[in-house]
XYZ file of C-alpha atoms in Angstrom:
335
model
C -75.460 -8.870 -110.674
C -75.519 -11.883 -108.406
C -75.114 -11.390 -104.673
C -72.872 -13.722 -102.689
C -74.919 -15.426 -99.979
C -74.162 -17.867 -97.213
C -76.100 -20.955 -96.332
C -78.692 -20.813 -93.545
C -76.933 -23.655 -91.724
C -73.663 -21.756 -91.673
C -75.410 -18.622 -90.438
C -77.144 -20.524 -87.622
C -73.861 -22.145 -86.627
C -72.212 -18.760 -86.355
C -75.069 -17.380 -84.244
C -74.993 -20.421 -81.962
C -71.225 -20.019 -81.539
C -71.659 -16.356 -80.558
C -74.339 -17.260 -78.019
C -72.123 -19.955 -76.518
C -69.223 -17.537 -76.266
C -71.380 -14.915 -74.545
C -72.805 -17.460 -72.098
C -69.340 -18.803 -71.349
C -68.047 -15.316 -70.744
C -70.918 -14.550 -68.373
C -70.381 -17.799 -66.514
C -66.679 -17.036 -66.220
C -67.468 -13.619 -64.790
C -69.866 -15.135 -62.273
C -67.255 -17.689 -61.193
C -64.721 -14.869 -60.844
C -67.144 -12.887 -58.698
C -67.918 -15.888 -56.489
C -64.212 -16.546 -56.009
C -63.627 -12.938 -54.972
C -66.517 -13.063 -52.514
C -65.215 -16.342 -51.086
C -61.742 -14.877 -50.652
C -63.195 -11.786 -49.021
C -65.306 -13.911 -46.649
C -62.329 -16.120 -45.793
C -60.242 -13.037 -45.063
C -62.972 -11.602 -42.844
C -63.291 -14.871 -40.921
C -59.514 -15.060 -40.453
C -59.394 -11.449 -39.246
C -62.215 -12.111 -36.783
C -60.466 -15.213 -35.458
C -57.205 -13.309 -34.944
C -59.091 -10.451 -33.272
C -60.851 -12.825 -30.859
C -57.586 -14.614 -30.091
C -55.790 -11.348 -29.351
C -58.732 -10.229 -27.223
C -58.569 -13.440 -25.212
C -54.856 -13.043 -24.624
C -55.016 -9.390 -23.591
C -58.396 -8.963 -21.885
C -59.364 -10.261 -18.444
C -61.854 -13.102 -18.613
C -64.109 -11.951 -15.801
C -67.305 -9.987 -16.525
C -67.083 -6.204 -16.473
C -69.904 -5.714 -13.962
C -67.862 -9.778 -10.788
C -68.182 -25.408 -3.240
C -65.683 -27.412 -2.948
C -65.169 -28.279 -6.575
C -62.174 -27.277 -8.622
C -63.814 -26.473 -11.937
C -65.059 -23.058 -12.957
C -68.782 -22.286 -12.678
C -70.971 -23.338 -15.583
C -71.161 -20.608 -18.262
C -74.921 -21.138 -18.416
C -75.336 -20.222 -14.745
C -76.059 -16.577 -14.017
C -75.488 -15.695 -10.398
C -77.926 -13.230 -8.950
C -76.430 -10.102 -7.404
C -77.871 -11.282 -4.071
C -75.033 -13.820 -4.010
C -72.733 -10.958 -2.989
C -74.259 -11.208 0.489
C -73.109 -14.825 0.832
C -69.581 -14.581 -0.582
C -67.915 -14.684 2.836
C -70.063 -17.538 4.200
C -67.099 -19.894 4.440
C -66.879 -22.673 7.028
C -63.892 -24.617 8.341
C -63.513 -28.313 8.894
C -63.196 -28.610 12.712
C -60.737 -31.485 12.273
C -58.566 -29.868 9.596
C -57.617 -26.180 9.781
C -56.485 -26.160 6.150
C -59.845 -27.426 4.840
C -62.655 -24.951 4.211
C -65.823 -24.815 2.156
C -68.798 -22.554 1.561
C -71.725 -23.003 3.922
C -74.330 -25.472 2.768
C -77.431 -23.373 3.331
C -79.858 -23.347 0.363
C -79.066 -19.707 -0.496
C -75.305 -20.297 -0.574
C -75.588 -23.582 -2.451
C -77.691 -21.844 -5.108
C -74.823 -19.417 -5.754
C -72.524 -22.313 -6.744
C -69.386 -20.813 -5.202
C -66.290 -22.886 -5.912
C -62.624 -23.140 -5.107
C -61.027 -22.574 -8.480
C -58.237 -24.813 -9.741
C -55.051 -23.242 -11.071
C -56.128 -23.504 -14.704
C -59.490 -21.865 -13.987
C -57.969 -19.073 -11.906
C -55.369 -18.457 -14.616
C -58.078 -18.200 -17.275
C -60.072 -15.822 -15.087
C -57.118 -13.487 -14.465
C -55.607 -13.785 -17.943
C -54.456 -10.448 -19.343
C -55.355 -8.489 -16.217
C -53.550 -6.004 -13.987
C -54.128 -6.681 -10.293
C -52.999 -4.268 -7.578
C -52.997 -5.235 -3.898
C -52.183 -2.412 -1.459
C -51.905 -2.486 2.306
C -49.875 -3.904 5.174
C -48.604 -7.400 6.036
C -52.117 -8.822 5.716
C -52.229 -7.649 2.096
C -48.800 -9.185 1.490
C -50.038 -12.551 2.759
C -53.032 -12.215 0.423
C -50.583 -11.724 -2.478
C -48.661 -14.830 -1.427
C -51.851 -16.897 -1.627
C -52.878 -15.374 -4.950
C -49.513 -16.086 -6.545
C -49.504 -19.561 -4.998
C -52.678 -20.269 -6.918
C -51.317 -19.355 -10.365
C -47.650 -20.404 -9.933
C -46.184 -23.820 -9.223
C -44.107 -24.555 -6.112
C -40.753 -24.042 -7.846
C -41.781 -20.647 -9.177
C -43.047 -19.621 -5.743
C -39.800 -20.667 -4.091
C -37.813 -18.611 -6.600
C -39.655 -15.385 -5.724
C -40.227 -15.917 -2.003
C -37.184 -13.907 -0.920
C -38.205 -10.781 -2.847
C -41.851 -11.158 -1.913
C -41.124 -11.130 1.812
C -38.858 -8.091 1.927
C -40.313 -6.035 4.757
C -42.067 -2.766 4.045
C -41.388 -2.801 0.324
C -43.327 -2.896 -2.931
C -43.269 -5.944 -5.162
C -44.175 -6.654 -8.789
C -44.510 -9.951 -10.615
C -45.575 -10.724 -14.167
C -46.923 -14.171 -15.013
C -45.973 -14.155 -18.672
C -47.830 -17.319 -19.641
C -51.211 -15.752 -18.881
C -50.348 -12.061 -19.195
C -51.100 -11.353 -15.516
C -49.372 -8.347 -13.942
C -49.537 -8.270 -10.136
C -48.395 -5.303 -8.054
C -48.128 -5.253 -4.274
C -47.938 -1.723 -2.880
C -46.781 -1.280 0.711
C -49.437 1.107 2.045
C -49.972 0.572 5.796
C -51.967 3.767 6.384
C -55.254 4.932 4.898
C -53.515 8.094 3.656
C -51.243 5.846 1.573
C -54.274 4.180 0.002
C -55.921 7.513 -0.763
C -52.700 8.745 -2.359
C -52.522 5.608 -4.500
C -56.069 6.111 -5.787
C -55.292 9.774 -6.549
C -52.228 8.650 -8.510
C -54.329 6.266 -10.612
C -56.777 9.077 -11.347
C -54.036 11.562 -12.161
C -52.372 9.170 -14.621
C -55.700 7.924 -16.022
C -54.276 4.436 -15.640
C -56.420 2.043 -13.630
C -55.903 -1.622 -12.684
C -58.520 -4.230 -13.537
C -58.671 -5.379 -9.918
C -57.765 -3.313 -6.855
C -57.581 -4.869 -3.378
C -56.917 -2.538 -0.451
C -56.839 -2.904 3.300
C -55.423 -1.138 6.337
C -56.032 -0.418 10.001
C -53.538 -2.429 12.030
C -50.753 0.161 11.777
C -53.122 3.019 12.535
C -54.455 1.108 15.536
C -50.985 0.367 16.901
C -49.175 3.641 16.197
C -51.971 6.252 16.318
C -54.730 4.498 18.283
C -57.422 6.952 17.245
C -60.503 5.346 15.751
C -62.159 8.683 14.894
C -59.151 9.731 12.823
C -59.239 6.325 11.148
C -62.853 6.968 10.182
C -61.981 10.372 8.721
C -59.382 8.809 6.447
C -61.763 6.042 5.384
C -64.349 8.622 4.321
C -61.648 10.501 2.423
C -60.748 7.306 0.585
C -64.405 6.641 -0.175
C -64.829 10.145 -1.599
C -61.883 9.607 -3.918
C -63.418 6.409 -5.240
C -67.069 7.433 -5.572
C -67.999 9.315 -8.740
C -64.457 9.189 -10.078
C -65.112 6.895 -13.031
C -62.975 4.260 -11.318
C -64.309 1.143 -13.009
C -61.951 -1.485 -11.572
C -63.228 -4.332 -9.430
C -62.692 -2.895 -5.949
C -62.180 -4.927 -2.770
C -61.518 -4.141 0.878
C -59.328 -6.660 2.706
C -60.705 -6.644 6.241
C -58.557 -6.829 9.347
C -58.132 -10.272 10.954
C -59.491 -11.290 14.298
C -56.974 -10.140 16.904
C -56.453 -12.582 19.777
C -55.193 -10.200 22.446
C -53.601 -12.779 24.723
C -51.470 -14.059 21.846
C -50.141 -10.689 20.634
C -46.357 -10.724 20.922
C -45.676 -7.362 22.644
C -47.151 -5.551 25.614
C -47.685 -2.450 23.465
C -49.868 -4.438 21.082
C -51.853 -5.999 23.901
C -52.598 -2.546 25.355
C -53.203 -0.539 22.186
C -55.020 -3.281 20.288
C -57.475 -4.283 22.981
C -60.873 -5.750 22.176
C -62.510 -2.373 22.880
C -60.186 -0.557 20.476
C -60.721 -3.191 17.787
C -64.498 -2.794 18.165
C -64.184 1.006 17.791
C -62.161 0.612 14.579
C -64.696 -1.876 13.211
C -67.513 0.616 13.842
C -65.666 3.265 11.849
C -65.360 0.921 8.885
C -69.106 0.291 8.786
C -70.063 3.911 9.491
C -67.789 5.220 6.745
C -70.054 3.509 4.165
C -66.978 2.437 2.247
C -68.188 -1.173 1.988
C -70.558 -2.350 -0.706
C -72.310 -4.842 1.587
C -72.849 -2.214 4.309
C -74.024 1.113 2.984
C -73.623 0.608 -0.745
C -70.014 1.780 -0.846
C -67.501 1.132 -3.636
C -65.498 -1.673 -1.990
C -66.557 -5.304 -1.669
C -65.513 -6.735 1.688
C -63.192 -9.733 1.842
C -64.047 -10.605 5.425
C -60.742 -11.782 6.855
C -62.088 -11.245 10.387
C -64.794 -13.834 9.798
C -62.459 -16.215 7.979
C -59.760 -16.034 10.668
C -62.275 -16.329 13.516
C -63.777 -19.482 11.998
C -60.338 -20.961 11.381
C -59.619 -20.435 15.074
C -56.761 -20.141 17.522
C -54.910 -23.078 15.992
C -54.459 -21.081 12.768
C -52.211 -18.364 14.273
C -49.042 -18.196 16.319
C -49.068 -14.474 17.145
C -52.779 -13.638 17.315
C -52.566 -11.433 14.228
C -51.075 -13.276 11.246
C -52.858 -16.461 10.226
C -52.125 -19.630 8.295
C -52.110 -19.453 4.519
C -55.511 -21.173 4.283
C -57.225 -18.030 5.653
C -55.767 -15.791 2.956
C -56.269 -18.478 0.329
C -59.958 -18.521 1.246
C -60.046 -14.723 0.866
C -58.517 -15.092 -2.609
C -61.245 -17.550 -3.612
C -63.904 -15.194 -2.267
C -62.479 -12.507 -4.542
C -62.335 -14.812 -7.563
C -65.953 -15.859 -7.093
C -66.933 -12.206 -6.744
C -65.357 -11.539 -10.146
C -67.799 -14.070 -11.617
C -70.903 -12.304 -10.346
Protein backbone atom coordinates (compact mmCIF):
# COMPACT_ATOMS: atom_id res chain seq x y z
CA UNK A 1 0.00 0.00 0.00
CA UNK A 2 1.47 3.34 -0.96
CA UNK A 3 1.03 6.29 1.37
CA UNK A 4 0.13 9.69 -0.05
CA UNK A 5 2.82 12.20 0.91
CA UNK A 6 3.33 15.89 0.37
CA UNK A 7 6.46 17.60 -0.78
CA UNK A 8 8.83 19.11 1.80
CA UNK A 9 8.58 22.50 0.08
CA UNK A 10 4.81 22.52 0.40
CA UNK A 11 5.03 21.51 4.05
CA UNK A 12 7.54 24.29 4.81
CA UNK A 13 5.35 26.82 3.01
CA UNK A 14 2.38 25.84 5.14
CA UNK A 15 4.41 26.11 8.35
CA UNK A 16 5.78 29.51 7.32
CA UNK A 17 2.24 30.71 6.56
CA UNK A 18 1.04 29.60 10.01
CA UNK A 19 3.94 31.40 11.69
CA UNK A 20 3.20 34.58 9.74
CA UNK A 21 -0.45 34.40 10.69
CA UNK A 22 0.38 33.94 14.38
CA UNK A 23 2.88 36.81 14.34
CA UNK A 24 0.40 39.05 12.55
CA UNK A 25 -2.28 38.20 15.06
CA UNK A 26 0.04 38.98 17.96
CA UNK A 27 1.07 42.26 16.38
CA UNK A 28 -2.58 43.16 15.84
CA UNK A 29 -3.33 42.44 19.48
CA UNK A 30 -0.41 44.60 20.59
CA UNK A 31 -1.58 47.47 18.38
CA UNK A 32 -5.08 47.07 19.81
CA UNK A 33 -3.71 47.20 23.35
CA UNK A 34 -1.60 50.29 22.61
CA UNK A 35 -4.62 52.03 21.10
CA UNK A 36 -6.70 51.28 24.19
CA UNK A 37 -3.96 52.57 26.48
CA UNK A 38 -3.62 55.72 24.37
CA UNK A 39 -7.36 56.32 24.51
CA UNK A 40 -7.37 55.75 28.25
CA UNK A 41 -4.45 58.16 28.72
CA UNK A 42 -6.11 60.78 26.51
CA UNK A 43 -9.31 60.45 28.51
CA UNK A 44 -7.42 60.82 31.78
CA UNK A 45 -5.61 63.93 30.52
CA UNK A 46 -8.89 65.45 29.34
CA UNK A 47 -10.55 64.71 32.68
CA UNK A 48 -7.64 66.29 34.55
CA UNK A 49 -7.78 69.39 32.36
CA UNK A 50 -11.53 69.78 32.95
CA UNK A 51 -11.04 69.24 36.69
CA UNK A 52 -8.32 71.91 36.88
CA UNK A 53 -10.43 74.32 34.83
CA UNK A 54 -13.45 73.83 37.08
CA UNK A 55 -11.23 74.22 40.14
CA UNK A 56 -9.88 77.50 38.80
CA UNK A 57 -13.36 78.82 38.14
CA UNK A 58 -14.79 77.84 41.52
CA UNK A 59 -11.89 78.10 43.97
CA UNK A 60 -10.32 81.31 45.27
CA UNK A 61 -6.84 81.88 43.90
CA UNK A 62 -5.22 83.01 47.13
CA UNK A 63 -3.25 80.56 49.31
CA UNK A 64 -5.12 78.81 52.10
CA UNK A 65 -2.72 79.86 54.86
CA UNK A 66 -2.63 85.04 52.89
CA UNK A 67 4.86 98.86 45.51
CA UNK A 68 3.52 100.78 43.31
CA UNK A 69 3.30 98.35 40.44
CA UNK A 70 0.10 97.00 39.00
CA UNK A 71 1.08 93.41 38.31
CA UNK A 72 0.65 90.55 40.73
CA UNK A 73 3.66 89.37 42.75
CA UNK A 74 5.97 86.88 41.09
CA UNK A 75 4.84 83.27 41.70
CA UNK A 76 8.43 82.36 42.51
CA UNK A 77 8.54 84.83 45.41
CA UNK A 78 7.60 83.44 48.81
CA UNK A 79 6.84 86.15 51.31
CA UNK A 80 7.99 85.46 54.82
CA UNK A 81 5.32 85.62 57.52
CA UNK A 82 7.26 88.55 59.01
CA UNK A 83 5.84 90.64 56.15
CA UNK A 84 2.55 90.71 58.08
CA UNK A 85 4.16 93.28 60.37
CA UNK A 86 4.75 95.66 57.45
CA UNK A 87 1.42 95.35 55.62
CA UNK A 88 0.11 98.69 56.89
CA UNK A 89 3.34 100.62 56.26
CA UNK A 90 1.74 102.80 53.60
CA UNK A 91 2.87 106.36 52.89
CA UNK A 92 1.10 109.23 51.14
CA UNK A 93 2.42 111.60 48.54
CA UNK A 94 2.41 114.99 50.36
CA UNK A 95 1.46 116.72 47.10
CA UNK A 96 -1.30 114.32 46.05
CA UNK A 97 -3.78 112.92 48.60
CA UNK A 98 -4.94 110.23 46.18
CA UNK A 99 -1.42 108.84 45.65
CA UNK A 100 -0.02 106.32 48.13
CA UNK A 101 2.69 103.68 48.18
CA UNK A 102 4.33 101.25 50.57
CA UNK A 103 7.24 102.61 52.58
CA UNK A 104 10.62 102.15 50.98
CA UNK A 105 12.49 100.72 53.94
CA UNK A 106 14.54 97.59 53.14
CA UNK A 107 12.19 95.31 55.11
CA UNK A 108 9.08 96.58 53.32
CA UNK A 109 10.72 96.56 49.89
CA UNK A 110 11.73 92.93 50.43
CA UNK A 111 8.06 92.00 50.90
CA UNK A 112 7.25 93.24 47.37
CA UNK A 113 3.83 94.65 48.27
CA UNK A 114 1.95 95.94 45.25
CA UNK A 115 -1.20 97.75 44.24
CA UNK A 116 -3.01 95.13 42.21
CA UNK A 117 -4.56 95.96 38.85
CA UNK A 118 -8.16 94.97 38.18
CA UNK A 119 -7.22 91.80 36.31
CA UNK A 120 -4.90 90.66 39.11
CA UNK A 121 -7.42 91.43 41.85
CA UNK A 122 -10.13 89.61 39.89
CA UNK A 123 -7.92 86.53 39.52
CA UNK A 124 -7.10 86.62 43.23
CA UNK A 125 -10.75 86.81 44.31
CA UNK A 126 -12.11 84.50 41.60
CA UNK A 127 -14.67 82.02 42.92
CA UNK A 128 -14.61 83.39 46.46
CA UNK A 129 -17.24 84.51 48.96
CA UNK A 130 -16.29 87.74 50.73
CA UNK A 131 -18.26 89.11 53.67
CA UNK A 132 -17.70 92.62 55.02
CA UNK A 133 -19.58 93.48 58.23
CA UNK A 134 -19.66 96.70 60.19
CA UNK A 135 -20.74 100.33 60.04
CA UNK A 136 -20.30 103.11 57.46
CA UNK A 137 -16.54 102.57 57.43
CA UNK A 138 -17.09 98.97 56.31
CA UNK A 139 -19.51 100.17 53.63
CA UNK A 140 -16.86 102.53 52.25
CA UNK A 141 -14.41 99.61 52.22
CA UNK A 142 -16.94 97.65 50.11
CA UNK A 143 -17.24 100.58 47.70
CA UNK A 144 -13.48 100.54 47.15
CA UNK A 145 -13.36 96.76 46.78
CA UNK A 146 -16.12 96.73 44.18
CA UNK A 147 -14.53 99.72 42.44
CA UNK A 148 -11.45 97.60 41.93
CA UNK A 149 -13.20 94.68 40.20
CA UNK A 150 -16.01 96.57 38.38
CA UNK A 151 -15.78 99.24 35.71
CA UNK A 152 -17.20 102.75 36.19
CA UNK A 153 -20.50 101.99 34.44
CA UNK A 154 -21.13 98.94 36.59
CA UNK A 155 -20.32 100.92 39.73
CA UNK A 156 -22.70 103.70 38.75
CA UNK A 157 -25.49 101.17 38.19
CA UNK A 158 -25.23 99.80 41.75
CA UNK A 159 -24.34 102.97 43.64
CA UNK A 160 -27.92 103.72 44.70
CA UNK A 161 -28.46 100.31 46.32
CA UNK A 162 -24.99 100.26 47.83
CA UNK A 163 -25.51 103.52 49.69
CA UNK A 164 -28.88 102.76 51.25
CA UNK A 165 -28.38 103.68 54.89
CA UNK A 166 -28.28 101.00 57.55
CA UNK A 167 -29.02 98.13 55.20
CA UNK A 168 -27.36 94.95 53.97
CA UNK A 169 -26.15 94.62 50.40
CA UNK A 170 -25.16 91.73 48.14
CA UNK A 171 -23.47 91.74 44.76
CA UNK A 172 -22.31 88.89 42.55
CA UNK A 173 -19.61 89.51 39.95
CA UNK A 174 -20.60 86.75 37.58
CA UNK A 175 -17.58 86.99 35.30
CA UNK A 176 -15.21 85.91 38.08
CA UNK A 177 -17.63 84.08 40.37
CA UNK A 178 -17.13 86.56 43.23
CA UNK A 179 -19.95 86.86 45.77
CA UNK A 180 -19.69 89.92 48.03
CA UNK A 181 -21.95 90.50 51.03
CA UNK A 182 -22.07 93.67 53.11
CA UNK A 183 -23.75 93.14 56.47
CA UNK A 184 -24.84 96.21 58.42
CA UNK A 185 -23.47 95.40 61.89
CA UNK A 186 -22.61 98.61 63.78
CA UNK A 187 -22.21 96.98 67.20
CA UNK A 188 -19.84 94.27 68.38
CA UNK A 189 -22.84 92.17 69.45
CA UNK A 190 -23.96 92.18 65.80
CA UNK A 191 -20.57 90.86 64.72
CA UNK A 192 -20.60 88.14 67.36
CA UNK A 193 -24.09 87.11 66.27
CA UNK A 194 -22.94 86.93 62.65
CA UNK A 195 -20.03 84.64 63.54
CA UNK A 196 -22.38 82.43 65.59
CA UNK A 197 -24.70 82.21 62.58
CA UNK A 198 -21.84 81.06 60.33
CA UNK A 199 -20.92 78.39 62.88
CA UNK A 200 -24.51 77.26 63.34
CA UNK A 201 -25.03 76.87 59.58
CA UNK A 202 -21.55 75.40 59.01
CA UNK A 203 -21.27 77.82 56.11
CA UNK A 204 -18.22 80.06 56.19
CA UNK A 205 -17.02 82.79 53.79
CA UNK A 206 -13.56 82.64 52.26
CA UNK A 207 -12.78 86.15 53.49
CA UNK A 208 -14.39 87.91 56.45
CA UNK A 209 -13.73 91.60 57.17
CA UNK A 210 -15.25 93.06 60.34
CA UNK A 211 -15.01 96.36 62.15
CA UNK A 212 -16.95 98.39 64.69
CA UNK A 213 -16.58 100.89 67.51
CA UNK A 214 -17.85 104.25 66.27
CA UNK A 215 -21.50 103.54 67.11
CA UNK A 216 -20.61 102.11 70.50
CA UNK A 217 -18.46 105.15 71.22
CA UNK A 218 -21.19 107.61 70.23
CA UNK A 219 -24.29 105.92 71.66
CA UNK A 220 -22.93 103.96 74.66
CA UNK A 221 -19.61 105.68 75.40
CA UNK A 222 -18.32 102.87 77.59
CA UNK A 223 -14.91 101.57 76.62
CA UNK A 224 -14.93 98.77 79.21
CA UNK A 225 -18.17 97.38 77.79
CA UNK A 226 -16.65 97.64 74.32
CA UNK A 227 -13.73 95.52 75.52
CA UNK A 228 -16.07 92.89 76.95
CA UNK A 229 -17.80 92.50 73.59
CA UNK A 230 -14.48 92.32 71.74
CA UNK A 231 -13.34 89.46 73.98
CA UNK A 232 -16.67 87.72 73.38
CA UNK A 233 -16.13 88.02 69.64
CA UNK A 234 -12.59 86.70 69.98
CA UNK A 235 -13.81 83.69 71.96
CA UNK A 236 -16.30 82.85 69.23
CA UNK A 237 -13.56 82.91 66.61
CA UNK A 238 -10.75 81.12 68.46
CA UNK A 239 -10.87 77.32 68.41
CA UNK A 240 -14.04 77.26 66.34
CA UNK A 241 -12.55 75.76 63.18
CA UNK A 242 -13.24 79.07 61.43
CA UNK A 243 -10.73 78.83 58.60
CA UNK A 244 -11.62 81.96 56.62
CA UNK A 245 -9.14 84.77 56.13
CA UNK A 246 -10.12 87.09 58.98
CA UNK A 247 -9.56 90.86 59.07
CA UNK A 248 -10.36 93.67 61.48
CA UNK A 249 -11.14 97.02 59.86
CA UNK A 250 -9.78 99.55 62.34
CA UNK A 251 -11.51 102.80 63.20
CA UNK A 252 -10.31 105.94 61.37
CA UNK A 253 -8.51 108.82 62.96
CA UNK A 254 -11.18 111.11 64.42
CA UNK A 255 -10.45 114.82 64.02
CA UNK A 256 -12.54 116.21 66.88
CA UNK A 257 -12.74 119.80 65.67
CA UNK A 258 -14.19 118.64 62.35
CA UNK A 259 -16.92 116.35 63.74
CA UNK A 260 -20.28 117.66 62.56
CA UNK A 261 -22.31 117.62 65.82
CA UNK A 262 -21.68 118.77 69.36
CA UNK A 263 -22.65 115.32 70.66
CA UNK A 264 -19.91 113.73 68.59
CA UNK A 265 -17.33 116.27 69.69
CA UNK A 266 -18.14 115.57 73.36
CA UNK A 267 -18.60 111.80 73.29
CA UNK A 268 -15.83 111.08 70.79
CA UNK A 269 -13.09 113.11 72.41
CA UNK A 270 -9.42 112.22 72.03
CA UNK A 271 -9.43 110.69 75.53
CA UNK A 272 -12.40 108.46 74.73
CA UNK A 273 -10.86 107.39 71.43
CA UNK A 274 -7.64 106.45 73.25
CA UNK A 275 -9.61 104.37 75.78
CA UNK A 276 -11.37 102.47 72.98
CA UNK A 277 -8.05 101.86 71.22
CA UNK A 278 -6.61 100.37 74.42
CA UNK A 279 -9.51 97.94 74.65
CA UNK A 280 -8.86 96.73 71.12
CA UNK A 281 -5.23 95.92 71.89
CA UNK A 282 -5.94 94.46 75.33
CA UNK A 283 -8.66 92.18 73.98
CA UNK A 284 -5.97 90.26 72.03
CA UNK A 285 -8.33 90.05 69.08
CA UNK A 286 -5.66 91.28 66.65
CA UNK A 287 -3.12 88.97 65.07
CA UNK A 288 -0.36 91.60 65.09
CA UNK A 289 -0.93 92.41 68.79
CA UNK A 290 -1.40 89.36 70.94
CA UNK A 291 -1.68 86.64 68.33
CA UNK A 292 -5.44 86.98 67.90
CA UNK A 293 -7.51 85.69 64.97
CA UNK A 294 -8.00 88.98 63.10
CA UNK A 295 -5.43 90.74 60.92
CA UNK A 296 -5.61 94.50 61.37
CA UNK A 297 -6.36 96.74 58.41
CA UNK A 298 -5.07 99.89 60.06
CA UNK A 299 -7.45 102.57 58.84
CA UNK A 300 -6.35 104.85 61.70
CA UNK A 301 -2.80 104.88 60.36
CA UNK A 302 -3.91 105.20 56.74
CA UNK A 303 -6.31 108.08 57.45
CA UNK A 304 -3.82 109.88 59.71
CA UNK A 305 -1.13 109.76 57.01
CA UNK A 306 -3.59 110.93 54.36
CA UNK A 307 -4.32 113.92 56.58
CA UNK A 308 -6.92 116.59 57.19
CA UNK A 309 -7.34 117.28 53.48
CA UNK A 310 -8.75 113.76 53.01
CA UNK A 311 -11.91 114.29 55.12
CA UNK A 312 -14.74 116.78 55.30
CA UNK A 313 -16.33 115.63 58.56
CA UNK A 314 -13.37 114.33 60.57
CA UNK A 315 -14.66 110.75 60.42
CA UNK A 316 -15.29 109.61 56.84
CA UNK A 317 -12.32 109.84 54.49
CA UNK A 318 -11.65 110.00 50.77
CA UNK A 319 -11.88 106.80 48.78
CA UNK A 320 -8.09 106.51 48.53
CA UNK A 321 -7.89 105.62 52.25
CA UNK A 322 -10.29 102.70 51.91
CA UNK A 323 -8.75 101.71 48.59
CA UNK A 324 -5.39 101.46 50.35
CA UNK A 325 -7.00 99.26 53.02
CA UNK A 326 -8.34 97.00 50.26
CA UNK A 327 -4.85 96.62 48.80
CA UNK A 328 -3.46 95.84 52.24
CA UNK A 329 -6.01 93.03 52.49
CA UNK A 330 -5.23 91.71 49.01
CA UNK A 331 -1.51 91.61 49.74
CA UNK A 332 -2.23 89.83 53.02
CA UNK A 333 -4.07 87.13 51.06
CA UNK A 334 -0.82 86.48 49.18
CA UNK A 335 1.23 85.80 52.29
